[in-house]
Coordinates of C-alpha atoms in Angstrom, one line a residue:
Chain A
X1 CA -39.1 2.7 -63.2
X2 CA -40.0 1.8 -66.8
X3 CA -36.5 0.5 -67.5
X4 CA -36.6 -1.6 -64.3
X5 CA -39.8 -3.2 -65.5
X6 CA -38.3 -3.8 -69.0
X7 CA -35.3 -5.6 -67.5
X8 CA -37.4 -7.6 -65.0
X9 CA -39.8 -8.6 -67.8
X10 CA -37.0 -9.8 -70.0
X11 CA -35.4 -11.8 -67.2
X12 CA -38.7 -13.4 -66.2
X13 CA -39.4 -14.3 -69.8
X14 CA -36.0 -16.0 -70.0
X15 CA -36.8 -18.0 -66.8
X16 CA -40.3 -19.0 -67.8
X17 CA -39.4 -20.0 -71.3
X18 CA -36.9 -22.6 -70.0
X19 CA -38.8 -25.7 -69.1
X20 CA -36.1 -27.0 -66.8
X21 CA -36.1 -23.7 -64.8
X22 CA -39.9 -23.7 -64.7
X23 CA -39.9 -27.2 -63.3
X24 CA -37.3 -26.2 -60.7
X25 CA -39.1 -23.1 -59.7
X26 CA -42.7 -24.4 -59.4
X27 CA -42.4 -28.2 -58.8
X28 CA -39.0 -28.9 -57.3
X29 CA -39.5 -27.1 -54.0
X30 CA -42.9 -28.9 -53.6
X31 CA -41.3 -32.2 -54.7
X32 CA -38.3 -31.9 -52.3
X33 CA -40.4 -31.2 -49.2
X34 CA -43.3 -33.4 -50.0
X35 CA -41.1 -36.2 -51.3
X36 CA -38.8 -36.2 -48.3
X37 CA -41.8 -36.0 -45.9
X38 CA -43.5 -39.0 -47.7
X39 CA -40.2 -40.9 -47.4
X40 CA -40.0 -40.1 -43.7
X41 CA -43.6 -41.1 -43.1
X42 CA -43.2 -44.3 -45.1
X43 CA -40.2 -45.3 -43.0
X44 CA -42.1 -44.4 -39.8
X45 CA -45.1 -46.4 -40.8
X46 CA -42.9 -49.4 -41.6
X47 CA -41.4 -49.3 -38.2
X48 CA -44.6 -48.9 -36.3
X49 CA -46.9 -51.2 -38.1
X50 CA -47.2 -54.6 -36.6
X51 CA -45.3 -57.4 -38.3
X52 CA -47.5 -58.8 -41.0
X53 CA -45.5 -61.9 -41.5
X54 CA -47.1 -65.0 -39.9
X55 CA -44.8 -66.1 -37.1
X56 CA -44.1 -69.8 -36.4
X57 CA -42.8 -70.7 -33.0
X58 CA -43.1 -73.6 -30.6
X59 CA -42.5 -74.4 -27.0
X60 CA -42.1 -77.7 -25.3
X61 CA -42.6 -78.9 -21.7
X62 CA -43.9 -75.6 -20.5
X63 CA -45.6 -75.6 -17.1
X64 CA -49.2 -74.5 -17.0
X65 CA -48.4 -71.0 -15.7
X66 CA -46.3 -70.3 -18.8
X67 CA -48.7 -71.6 -21.4
X68 CA -51.1 -68.7 -21.7
X69 CA -48.4 -66.0 -21.8
X70 CA -46.6 -67.9 -24.5
X71 CA -49.7 -68.5 -26.5
X72 CA -50.3 -64.7 -26.3
X73 CA -47.0 -64.2 -28.0
X74 CA -48.2 -66.6 -30.7
X75 CA -45.8 -69.4 -29.6
X76 CA -47.6 -72.7 -29.8
X77 CA -47.1 -76.0 -28.2
X78 CA -44.8 -78.2 -30.4
X79 CA -46.8 -80.9 -32.2
X80 CA -44.4 -83.6 -31.1
X81 CA -41.2 -84.2 -29.1
X82 CA -38.8 -84.0 -32.0
X83 CA -36.4 -81.4 -30.4
X84 CA -33.6 -81.9 -32.9
X85 CA -36.0 -81.3 -35.9
X86 CA -37.3 -78.0 -34.4
X87 CA -33.8 -76.8 -33.6
X88 CA -32.8 -77.6 -37.2
X89 CA -35.9 -75.8 -38.4
X90 CA -34.9 -72.6 -36.5
X91 CA -31.5 -72.8 -38.2
X92 CA -33.1 -73.2 -41.6
X93 CA -35.4 -70.3 -40.9
X94 CA -38.4 -72.5 -41.2
X95 CA -39.2 -71.8 -37.5
X96 CA -38.8 -68.4 -35.9
X97 CA -38.3 -69.6 -32.3
X98 CA -38.2 -72.8 -30.2
X99 CA -38.5 -72.7 -26.4
X100 CA -37.6 -75.8 -24.5
X101 CA -38.4 -76.1 -20.8
X102 CA -36.6 -78.8 -18.9
X103 CA -38.8 -81.7 -17.9
X104 CA -40.1 -81.1 -14.3
X105 CA -39.4 -77.4 -14.6
X106 CA -39.6 -75.7 -11.2
X107 CA -40.0 -71.9 -10.9
X108 CA -37.1 -70.4 -8.9
X109 CA -37.6 -69.1 -5.4
X110 CA -35.7 -66.3 -3.8
X111 CA -32.3 -67.6 -2.6
X112 CA -32.4 -70.8 -4.6
X113 CA -29.0 -71.6 -6.2
X114 CA -29.7 -74.6 -8.5
X115 CA -31.9 -73.0 -11.1
X116 CA -33.8 -74.6 -13.9
X117 CA -32.7 -73.4 -17.4
X118 CA -35.0 -72.6 -20.3
X119 CA -33.5 -72.9 -23.7
X120 CA -34.7 -70.5 -26.3
X121 CA -33.5 -71.2 -29.9
X122 CA -33.8 -68.3 -32.4
X123 CA -32.1 -67.0 -35.6
X124 CA -30.7 -63.5 -35.5
X125 CA -30.8 -63.2 -39.3
X126 CA -34.6 -63.1 -39.2
X127 CA -36.1 -59.9 -37.7
X128 CA -39.2 -61.9 -36.7
X129 CA -37.1 -64.3 -34.8
X130 CA -35.2 -61.5 -32.9
X131 CA -38.5 -59.8 -32.1
X132 CA -40.0 -63.0 -30.7
X133 CA -36.8 -63.7 -28.7
X134 CA -36.9 -60.2 -27.2
X135 CA -40.6 -60.7 -26.3
X136 CA -40.0 -64.1 -24.7
X137 CA -37.0 -62.9 -22.6
X138 CA -38.9 -59.9 -21.5
X139 CA -41.9 -62.1 -20.6
X140 CA -39.7 -64.4 -18.6
X141 CA -38.1 -61.4 -16.8
X142 CA -41.5 -60.2 -15.7
X143 CA -42.5 -63.6 -14.7
X144 CA -39.6 -64.0 -12.2
X145 CA -40.6 -63.9 -8.6
X146 CA -40.4 -60.3 -7.2
X147 CA -40.4 -58.6 -3.9
X148 CA -42.3 -55.6 -5.4
X149 CA -43.8 -54.7 -8.7
X150 CA -43.2 -51.6 -10.8
X151 CA -45.8 -50.1 -13.2
X152 CA -48.0 -53.1 -12.7
X153 CA -51.3 -51.4 -13.1
X154 CA -52.8 -51.9 -16.6
X155 CA -55.2 -49.0 -16.2
X156 CA -52.6 -46.3 -15.8
X157 CA -50.4 -44.6 -18.4
X158 CA -46.9 -44.3 -17.0
X159 CA -45.1 -42.7 -20.0
X160 CA -46.2 -39.1 -19.7
X161 CA -44.5 -37.8 -22.8
X162 CA -46.5 -35.2 -24.7
X163 CA -46.5 -37.1 -28.0
X164 CA -47.7 -34.0 -29.9
X165 CA -44.9 -31.9 -28.5
X166 CA -42.4 -34.7 -29.4
X167 CA -43.8 -34.6 -33.0
X168 CA -43.5 -30.9 -33.2
X169 CA -39.9 -31.0 -32.0
X170 CA -39.1 -33.6 -34.6
X171 CA -40.5 -31.8 -37.6
X172 CA -39.1 -28.4 -36.5
X173 CA -35.6 -30.0 -36.7
X174 CA -35.8 -30.8 -40.4
X175 CA -38.8 -29.1 -42.1
X176 CA -37.4 -25.5 -42.1
X177 CA -34.1 -26.7 -43.5
X178 CA -35.9 -28.6 -46.3
X179 CA -38.2 -25.7 -47.1
X180 CA -35.4 -23.1 -47.4
X181 CA -33.1 -25.5 -49.1
X182 CA -35.5 -25.9 -52.0
X183 CA -35.9 -22.1 -52.4
X184 CA -32.1 -21.6 -52.0
X185 CA -31.3 -24.0 -54.8
X186 CA -33.5 -22.4 -57.4
X187 CA -32.6 -18.8 -56.5
X188 CA -28.9 -19.7 -56.5
X189 CA -29.0 -21.0 -60.1
X190 CA -31.0 -18.1 -61.5
X191 CA -29.1 -15.4 -59.6
X192 CA -25.8 -16.8 -60.8
X193 CA -26.9 -16.9 -64.4
X194 CA -28.7 -13.5 -64.2
X195 CA -25.6 -11.4 -63.4
X196 CA -22.5 -13.6 -63.4
X197 CA -23.7 -15.5 -66.4
X198 CA -24.4 -12.3 -68.3
X199 CA -21.0 -11.0 -67.3
X200 CA -19.3 -14.2 -68.5
X201 CA -21.0 -14.3 -71.9
X202 CA -20.7 -10.6 -72.7
X203 CA -24.4 -9.6 -72.5
X204 CA -23.9 -7.5 -69.4
X205 CA -21.6 -5.1 -71.4
X206 CA -24.3 -4.9 -74.1
X207 CA -26.7 -3.8 -71.5
X208 CA -24.3 -1.3 -70.0
X209 CA -23.8 0.6 -73.2
X210 CA -27.6 1.1 -73.4
X211 CA -29.1 4.2 -71.9
X212 CA -30.5 2.4 -68.8
X213 CA -29.1 3.6 -65.5
X214 CA -26.9 1.0 -63.9
X215 CA -28.9 1.2 -60.7
X216 CA -32.1 0.5 -62.6
X217 CA -30.5 -2.5 -64.4
X218 CA -29.4 -3.9 -61.0
X219 CA -32.9 -3.4 -59.5
X220 CA -34.6 -4.9 -62.6
X221 CA -32.5 -8.1 -62.3
X222 CA -33.1 -8.2 -58.6
X223 CA -36.9 -7.9 -58.9
X224 CA -37.0 -10.8 -61.3
X225 CA -35.1 -13.0 -58.8
X226 CA -37.4 -11.9 -56.0
X227 CA -40.5 -12.9 -58.0
X228 CA -38.9 -16.3 -58.6
X229 CA -38.3 -16.5 -54.8
X230 CA -42.0 -15.8 -54.2
X231 CA -43.1 -18.5 -56.6
X232 CA -40.7 -21.1 -55.2
X233 CA -41.8 -20.1 -51.6
X234 CA -45.4 -20.7 -52.6
X235 CA -44.6 -24.1 -54.0
X236 CA -42.7 -25.0 -50.9
X237 CA -45.6 -23.7 -48.7
X238 CA -48.1 -26.0 -50.5
X239 CA -45.7 -28.9 -50.0
X240 CA -45.4 -28.1 -46.3
X241 CA -49.2 -28.0 -45.8
X242 CA -49.6 -31.4 -47.4
X243 CA -46.5 -32.8 -45.7
X244 CA -47.4 -31.8 -42.2
X245 CA -50.6 -33.8 -42.5
X246 CA -48.9 -36.8 -43.9
X247 CA -46.2 -36.7 -41.3
X248 CA -48.7 -36.3 -38.5
X249 CA -50.6 -39.3 -39.6
X250 CA -47.5 -41.5 -39.9
X251 CA -45.4 -40.4 -37.0
X252 CA -47.5 -38.7 -34.4
X253 CA -49.0 -41.0 -31.9
X254 CA -50.6 -38.2 -30.0
X255 CA -53.9 -36.5 -30.4
X256 CA -52.8 -34.8 -33.6
X257 CA -51.1 -31.5 -34.2
X258 CA -53.3 -28.8 -35.7
X259 CA -52.0 -25.6 -37.2
X260 CA -54.4 -22.8 -37.7
X261 CA -54.7 -20.0 -40.3
X262 CA -52.5 -17.7 -38.3
X263 CA -49.7 -20.3 -38.0
X264 CA -49.8 -21.0 -41.7
X265 CA -49.8 -17.3 -42.5
X266 CA -46.8 -16.7 -40.3
X267 CA -45.1 -19.7 -41.9
X268 CA -45.7 -18.3 -45.3
X269 CA -44.4 -14.8 -44.4
X270 CA -41.3 -16.3 -42.7
X271 CA -40.7 -18.4 -45.9
X272 CA -41.2 -15.5 -48.3
X273 CA -39.2 -12.8 -46.4
X274 CA -36.4 -15.4 -45.7
X275 CA -36.4 -16.3 -49.4
X276 CA -36.1 -12.6 -50.2
X277 CA -33.1 -12.2 -48.0
X278 CA -31.5 -15.3 -49.5
X279 CA -32.1 -14.0 -53.0
X280 CA -30.5 -10.7 -52.1
X281 CA -27.4 -12.4 -50.7
X282 CA -27.2 -14.6 -53.8
X283 CA -27.5 -11.6 -56.1
X284 CA -24.6 -9.9 -54.3
X285 CA -22.5 -13.0 -54.7
X286 CA -23.4 -13.2 -58.4
X287 CA -22.5 -9.5 -58.9
X288 CA -19.1 -10.0 -57.2
X289 CA -18.3 -13.2 -59.0
X290 CA -16.5 -13.2 -62.3
X291 CA -18.5 -16.1 -63.8
X292 CA -21.2 -18.6 -63.0
X293 CA -18.8 -21.2 -61.7
X294 CA -17.4 -18.8 -59.1
X295 CA -20.9 -17.7 -58.1
X296 CA -22.2 -21.2 -57.6
X297 CA -19.1 -22.3 -55.8
X298 CA -19.3 -19.5 -53.2
X299 CA -23.1 -19.4 -52.8
X300 CA -23.5 -22.7 -51.0
X301 CA -21.5 -21.3 -48.0
X302 CA -24.7 -19.4 -47.1
X303 CA -26.5 -22.7 -46.7
X304 CA -24.9 -22.9 -43.3
X305 CA -27.1 -20.1 -42.2
X306 CA -30.0 -22.4 -43.0
X307 CA -28.5 -25.5 -41.5
X308 CA -27.1 -24.2 -38.2
X309 CA -30.4 -23.3 -36.5
X310 CA -32.0 -26.7 -37.6
X311 CA -29.0 -28.8 -36.5
X312 CA -28.3 -26.9 -33.3
X313 CA -31.9 -27.1 -32.1
X314 CA -31.4 -30.9 -31.8
X315 CA -28.6 -30.5 -29.3
X316 CA -30.1 -29.4 -25.9
X317 CA -27.1 -27.3 -24.8
X318 CA -27.1 -25.2 -28.0
X319 CA -30.8 -24.9 -28.1
X320 CA -30.7 -23.4 -24.6
X321 CA -27.9 -21.0 -25.7
X322 CA -30.0 -20.0 -28.7
X323 CA -33.1 -19.5 -26.6
X324 CA -31.0 -17.4 -24.2
X325 CA -30.4 -14.9 -27.0
X326 CA -34.1 -14.2 -27.0
X327 CA -35.3 -11.5 -29.4
X328 CA -31.8 -11.1 -30.9
X329 CA -32.5 -14.3 -32.8
X330 CA -35.1 -12.6 -34.8
X331 CA -32.9 -9.7 -35.9
X332 CA -30.4 -11.7 -37.9
X333 CA -31.7 -12.1 -41.4
X334 CA -32.3 -15.7 -42.7
X335 CA -31.4 -17.1 -39.3
X336 CA -34.5 -15.3 -38.0
X337 CA -36.7 -16.9 -40.6
X338 CA -35.5 -20.4 -39.8
X339 CA -36.0 -19.8 -36.0
X340 CA -39.5 -18.4 -36.6
X341 CA -40.3 -21.3 -38.8
X342 CA -39.3 -23.7 -36.0
X343 CA -41.2 -21.6 -33.4
X344 CA -44.4 -21.9 -35.5
X345 CA -44.0 -25.6 -36.0
X346 CA -43.6 -26.0 -32.2
X347 CA -46.7 -23.8 -31.7
X348 CA -44.5 -21.5 -29.6
X349 CA -44.2 -18.3 -31.5
X350 CA -45.0 -14.7 -30.7
X351 CA -46.4 -12.1 -33.2
X352 CA -43.8 -9.6 -32.0
X353 CA -40.9 -11.9 -32.9
X354 CA -42.7 -12.5 -36.3
X355 CA -42.9 -8.8 -36.9
X356 CA -39.2 -8.3 -36.0
X357 CA -38.3 -11.1 -38.4
X358 CA -40.3 -9.6 -41.3
X359 CA -39.1 -6.1 -40.8
X360 CA -35.5 -7.2 -40.3
X361 CA -35.6 -9.2 -43.5
X362 CA -37.2 -6.4 -45.5
X363 CA -34.5 -4.0 -44.3
X364 CA -31.9 -6.5 -45.3
X365 CA -33.3 -6.9 -48.8
X366 CA -33.5 -3.1 -49.3
X367 CA -29.9 -2.7 -48.1
X368 CA -28.9 -5.6 -50.4
X369 CA -30.6 -3.8 -53.4
X370 CA -28.7 -0.6 -52.6
X371 CA -25.5 -2.5 -52.4
X372 CA -26.1 -4.2 -55.7
X373 CA -26.9 -0.9 -57.3
X374 CA -23.7 0.6 -55.9
X375 CA -21.6 -2.4 -57.1
X376 CA -23.0 -2.0 -60.6
X377 CA -21.3 1.4 -60.7
X378 CA -17.9 -0.2 -60.0
X379 CA -15.9 -0.7 -63.1
X380 CA -13.9 -3.6 -61.8
X381 CA -17.1 -5.4 -60.7
X382 CA -19.1 -5.2 -63.8
X383 CA -16.3 -5.4 -66.3
X384 CA -14.6 -8.4 -64.5
Chain B
X1 CA -22.8 18.3 -88.0
X2 CA -22.0 15.7 -85.3
X3 CA -18.5 15.6 -83.8
X4 CA -16.7 13.6 -81.3
X5 CA -13.9 15.5 -79.4
X6 CA -11.4 13.6 -77.3
X7 CA -9.1 15.7 -75.1
X8 CA -6.0 14.5 -73.2
X9 CA -7.5 11.2 -72.3
X10 CA -5.6 9.1 -69.7
X11 CA -6.5 5.7 -68.3
X12 CA -4.4 3.8 -65.8
X13 CA -5.0 0.3 -64.5
X14 CA -3.7 -0.9 -61.1
X15 CA -1.3 -3.7 -61.2
X16 CA -1.5 -6.6 -58.7
X17 CA 1.5 -8.0 -57.0
X18 CA 1.3 -11.0 -59.3
X19 CA 1.2 -8.8 -62.4
X20 CA 4.1 -6.7 -61.2
X21 CA 6.2 -9.8 -60.7
X22 CA 5.2 -11.1 -64.2
X23 CA 6.1 -7.7 -65.9
X24 CA 9.3 -7.3 -63.8
X25 CA 8.2 -3.8 -62.7
X26 CA 7.8 -2.0 -59.4
X27 CA 5.2 0.3 -60.9
X28 CA 1.8 0.0 -59.1
X29 CA -0.2 1.0 -62.2
X30 CA 0.0 0.7 -66.0
X31 CA -0.9 3.5 -68.2
X32 CA -3.0 2.0 -71.0
X33 CA -3.9 5.3 -72.6
X34 CA -1.6 8.2 -72.2
X35 CA -2.9 11.7 -73.0
X36 CA -4.6 11.0 -76.4
X37 CA -6.6 13.6 -78.3
X38 CA -8.5 13.5 -81.6
X39 CA -11.6 14.7 -83.3
X40 CA -14.0 12.7 -85.5
X41 CA -16.8 14.2 -87.6
X42 CA -20.1 13.0 -89.0
X43 CA -20.0 11.5 -92.5
X44 CA -16.5 10.1 -92.0
X45 CA -14.8 7.0 -90.8
X46 CA -12.1 7.7 -88.3
X47 CA -9.7 4.8 -87.7
X48 CA -7.6 4.0 -84.6
X49 CA -4.8 1.8 -85.8
X50 CA -2.4 0.0 -83.6
X51 CA -0.9 -3.4 -82.5
X52 CA -2.4 -5.6 -79.7
X53 CA -2.0 -3.9 -76.4
X54 CA -1.5 -0.4 -77.9
X55 CA -4.6 1.0 -76.0
X56 CA -7.2 0.9 -78.8
X57 CA -9.8 -1.2 -77.0
X58 CA -9.3 0.8 -73.7
X59 CA -9.9 4.0 -75.7
X60 CA -13.0 2.6 -77.4
X61 CA -14.4 1.4 -74.1
X62 CA -14.0 4.9 -72.6
X63 CA -15.7 6.4 -75.6
X64 CA -18.6 3.9 -75.1
X65 CA -18.8 5.0 -71.4
X66 CA -18.1 1.4 -70.2
X67 CA -15.1 2.7 -68.3
X68 CA -14.2 6.1 -67.0
X69 CA -10.9 7.8 -67.8
X70 CA -8.6 8.9 -65.0
X71 CA -8.4 12.3 -66.6
X72 CA -9.4 14.0 -69.9
X73 CA -12.6 14.9 -71.6
X74 CA -14.9 13.3 -74.2
X75 CA -17.6 15.3 -75.9
X76 CA -20.2 13.9 -78.1
X77 CA -21.4 17.1 -79.8
X78 CA -21.7 19.2 -76.6
X79 CA -22.5 16.5 -74.2
X80 CA -19.8 15.6 -71.7
X81 CA -19.7 11.8 -71.8
X82 CA -18.1 11.5 -68.4
X83 CA -20.7 13.7 -66.6
X84 CA -23.7 12.5 -68.6
X85 CA -23.1 8.9 -69.7
X86 CA -26.7 7.9 -70.0
X87 CA -27.5 10.8 -72.2
X88 CA -24.6 10.0 -74.5
X89 CA -25.4 6.3 -74.7
X90 CA -28.8 7.1 -76.3
X91 CA -26.8 8.7 -79.2
X92 CA -24.1 6.1 -79.7
X93 CA -23.7 2.5 -80.8
X94 CA -20.9 0.4 -79.5
X95 CA -19.9 -2.8 -81.2
X96 CA -17.2 -5.3 -80.3
X97 CA -16.9 -9.1 -80.3
X98 CA -17.0 -8.8 -76.4
X99 CA -20.5 -7.5 -76.5
X100 CA -22.9 -10.2 -77.3
X101 CA -26.7 -10.6 -77.4
X102 CA -28.4 -12.9 -74.8
X103 CA -27.8 -16.4 -76.1
X104 CA -31.0 -17.6 -74.4
X105 CA -33.1 -15.2 -76.4
X106 CA -34.1 -14.9 -80.1
X107 CA -33.2 -12.0 -82.4
X108 CA -36.8 -10.9 -82.4
X109 CA -37.1 -10.8 -78.6
X110 CA -33.7 -9.1 -78.3
X111 CA -34.8 -6.4 -80.7
X112 CA -38.1 -5.8 -78.8
X113 CA -36.2 -5.7 -75.5
X114 CA -33.7 -3.1 -76.7
X115 CA -36.4 -1.1 -78.4
X116 CA -38.1 -0.8 -75.0
X117 CA -34.8 0.1 -73.3
X118 CA -34.2 2.9 -75.8
X119 CA -37.8 4.1 -75.4
X120 CA -38.5 3.8 -79.1
X121 CA -42.2 4.3 -79.8
X122 CA -43.8 0.9 -80.5
X123 CA -45.2 1.6 -84.0
X124 CA -41.9 3.1 -85.2
X125 CA -40.0 0.2 -83.5
X126 CA -42.1 -2.4 -85.4
X127 CA -41.5 -0.6 -88.7
X128 CA -37.8 -0.3 -88.1
X129 CA -37.7 -4.0 -87.1
X130 CA -39.2 -5.0 -90.4
X131 CA -36.8 -2.8 -92.3
X132 CA -33.6 -3.8 -90.4
X133 CA -34.4 -7.5 -90.4
X134 CA -35.0 -7.4 -94.1
X135 CA -31.8 -5.3 -94.8
X136 CA -29.7 -7.7 -92.7
X137 CA -31.6 -10.8 -93.8
X138 CA -32.4 -11.9 -90.3
X139 CA -36.0 -12.8 -91.0
X140 CA -35.3 -16.5 -91.6
X141 CA -34.0 -17.0 -88.1
X142 CA -35.7 -14.2 -86.2
X143 CA -37.4 -16.7 -83.8
X144 CA -34.4 -19.0 -83.5
X145 CA -32.4 -19.0 -80.2
X146 CA -29.3 -17.0 -80.7
X147 CA -27.2 -19.8 -79.2
X148 CA -28.0 -21.8 -82.2
X149 CA -26.9 -19.2 -84.8
X150 CA -23.5 -19.0 -86.5
X151 CA -21.0 -16.4 -85.6
X152 CA -21.9 -14.3 -88.7
X153 CA -25.6 -14.5 -87.9
X154 CA -25.0 -13.4 -84.3
X155 CA -22.8 -10.5 -85.6
X156 CA -25.7 -9.4 -87.7
X157 CA -28.1 -9.5 -84.7
X158 CA -25.6 -7.5 -82.7
X159 CA -25.4 -4.9 -85.6
X160 CA -29.1 -4.6 -85.8
X161 CA -29.5 -4.2 -82.0
X162 CA -26.8 -1.6 -82.0
X163 CA -28.6 0.7 -84.5
X164 CA -32.1 0.3 -83.2
X165 CA -32.1 3.8 -82.0
X166 CA -30.5 5.3 -85.1
X167 CA -27.4 6.5 -83.3
X168 CA -25.4 9.5 -84.4
X169 CA -22.1 7.9 -83.4
X170 CA -21.0 4.4 -84.2
X171 CA -18.0 3.1 -82.3
X172 CA -16.7 -0.2 -83.6
X173 CA -13.8 -2.1 -81.9
X174 CA -12.1 -4.6 -84.1
X175 CA -15.1 -4.9 -86.5
X176 CA -14.0 -7.9 -88.5
X177 CA -12.4 -9.8 -85.7
X178 CA -13.2 -13.6 -86.0
X179 CA -15.4 -13.2 -89.0
X180 CA -15.2 -15.1 -92.3
X181 CA -14.7 -13.3 -95.6
X182 CA -18.4 -12.8 -96.4
X183 CA -19.3 -11.6 -92.9
X184 CA -16.3 -9.3 -92.8
X185 CA -17.4 -7.8 -96.2
X186 CA -20.9 -7.3 -94.9
X187 CA -19.6 -5.5 -91.8
X188 CA -17.4 -3.2 -94.0
X189 CA -20.4 -2.5 -96.2
X190 CA -22.4 -1.7 -93.0
X191 CA -19.7 0.8 -91.9
X192 CA -19.6 2.5 -95.2
X193 CA -23.4 2.8 -95.3
X194 CA -23.3 4.3 -91.8
X195 CA -20.8 6.9 -93.1
X196 CA -23.0 7.6 -96.1
X197 CA -26.0 8.1 -93.8
X198 CA -24.0 10.9 -92.1
X199 CA -23.0 9.0 -89.0
X200 CA -19.7 9.6 -87.2
X201 CA -18.0 6.3 -87.3
X202 CA -14.9 5.4 -85.2
X203 CA -13.2 2.1 -85.7
X204 CA -10.2 0.5 -84.0
X205 CA -8.3 -2.2 -85.7
X206 CA -4.8 -3.7 -86.3
X207 CA -5.7 -4.5 -89.9
X208 CA -4.0 -2.1 -92.4
X209 CA -6.1 -3.1 -95.4
X210 CA -9.3 -2.4 -93.5
X211 CA -8.2 1.1 -92.6
X212 CA -7.0 1.7 -96.2
X213 CA -10.4 0.5 -97.6
X214 CA -12.8 2.4 -95.4
X215 CA -11.2 5.1 -93.3
X216 CA -11.0 8.8 -94.2
X217 CA -8.7 9.7 -91.4
X218 CA -6.7 7.6 -89.0
X219 CA -4.6 7.9 -85.9
X220 CA -1.8 5.5 -85.1
X221 CA -1.6 4.5 -81.5
X222 CA 1.5 2.9 -79.9
X223 CA 2.0 2.2 -76.1
X224 CA -1.1 4.3 -75.3
X225 CA 0.1 7.4 -77.2
X226 CA -1.1 8.8 -80.6
X227 CA 2.0 9.2 -82.7
X228 CA 0.3 10.2 -85.9
X229 CA -3.1 11.6 -86.7
X230 CA -4.0 12.7 -90.2
X231 CA -5.8 11.8 -93.5
X232 CA -4.8 8.5 -95.0
X233 CA -3.0 10.2 -97.9
X234 CA -0.9 12.2 -95.6
X235 CA -0.1 9.2 -93.4
X236 CA 0.8 7.0 -96.3
X237 CA 2.6 9.5 -98.5
X238 CA 2.8 7.2 -101.5
X239 CA 3.7 4.1 -99.5
X240 CA 1.4 1.4 -98.2
X241 CA -0.1 2.0 -94.7
X242 CA 1.8 -1.0 -93.4
X243 CA 5.1 0.4 -94.5
X244 CA 4.3 3.8 -93.1
X245 CA 3.3 2.2 -89.8
X246 CA 6.4 0.1 -89.6
X247 CA 8.6 3.2 -90.2
X248 CA 6.9 5.0 -87.3
X249 CA 7.2 1.9 -85.1
X250 CA 10.9 1.7 -85.7
X251 CA 11.3 5.4 -84.9
X252 CA 9.5 4.9 -81.6
X253 CA 11.7 2.0 -80.7
X254 CA 14.8 4.0 -81.4
X255 CA 13.5 6.9 -79.4
X256 CA 12.9 4.6 -76.4
X257 CA 16.4 3.2 -76.6
X258 CA 17.8 6.7 -76.6

């Protein structure tokens, strides 16, 4: 035990004395998830906020029944009859839109064949011009004579989407991936350097001729990486708490999604146990690799285990298939953490599935540690 | 009186398909060390002399318990190194250019780490640190990252770390490999001081003058076999060691042809 602590202490000292590694461990996960979420929320806000630019648009010769609807769209009556000038202004982007009704415009009646034409001049290079054009054409469509109306009542809400559920589905498709990605990157670098790096630079042999048992050496190195995984997970967790709020404010148009203490606790445990399993896998890769380059080339393959649940959950067919697997989803290490993460974000998780996830991941980590200890006794593995 | 006894040591390495093709052989394994035996005692320097690929390093790595022999025995005093490697490691020091200190650490931190690994009592470890750092003149760069030190300085750090626990047996594979004249001299002086302190020192080398200068007895190893094992005087018989070696080498070549 003492030797395990000695090795773990030495490894952690190496990690914490390197400012770059320290930054990656403590700040990078937080920065990745919070930064990405801020970007997403910024983009969302830009798309939902009303156009701030002052629109300039005119109409000419509009009949009385059209004037108010057009004024509501901020399209004003042209100051004079200089058609050519206003068309030129639209071309030069000095005017967003110009609507010309023919003189003596008559609204169409059902069955009428000779129809009056309304000219709408716009400039598709200007987003404000395109928006106005869309608004005006939609307006004219609704103003056409109809036999029946659809969704005409202004007091009713016809789109019954649960906006909160839509928000939860959206964030569950990318937040788990971002969270585990950050932890994966820091663990991959450190695990690769811890074993494959020591093998490559000859320090591992120096350790192997000391009296420490090989199993204790393996466990000591593993413990240090697991501690790093916890720190990176905590940083990620803080990033997630702040991100969820930011994303909810920017994207969610519902009543607001609220996660309670139990949800956050389960999220944290899913993150930590998932990170542990990832760390164990990366340590095994590092033990089997001959050098750091080999370790860091092979390790990213395991990113797929993180990406697949997130990506597949956006495709209804695959999501149904995954759901049909039921409890089996929560037995597969790492996969189970991502799935549980998604479930919590969707507010659709069960404590039994959470328990299965934690136990499965802990068992995976213990088996991983045993395997690493066994590999350290193999001459070919440790001597390269 | 410490003694190292090596009996009928054999080590074979499997050959991959690629390696068999390269060596034009159908053999699935290569015998790197073929039934070697020797004895080394405390207060002497025993040399293992041979060309590159003769089996020296493999032998040394087996003595250091880094690799296990396919058959044979190694006893450090009465301790069987194959059955009790951890017990043996607490009594021996192994030095080779392949074994390096952690580049991201400092000499001081490295010393403290290995002192803990060897379970050296703290007060004694501190005293010994002062003594060794002074003796090897490491104090000026004790807190400098090892990656920034010269080859000679790193070698000194490796030497200090290897003798933290005051080992009874010192195994040194190619001790002056890659070192400049001064550093090589310092290493030779270190080996002689170990001998004078009653340690059992085993070195492997391909340098005749090194063996002539510091060894008491030597074994000549060729193609994994020991072809001569005696005191230096008996090996040389009035000639230089190089001439004696070359004569033996030619004899071996003739025997193979026959």
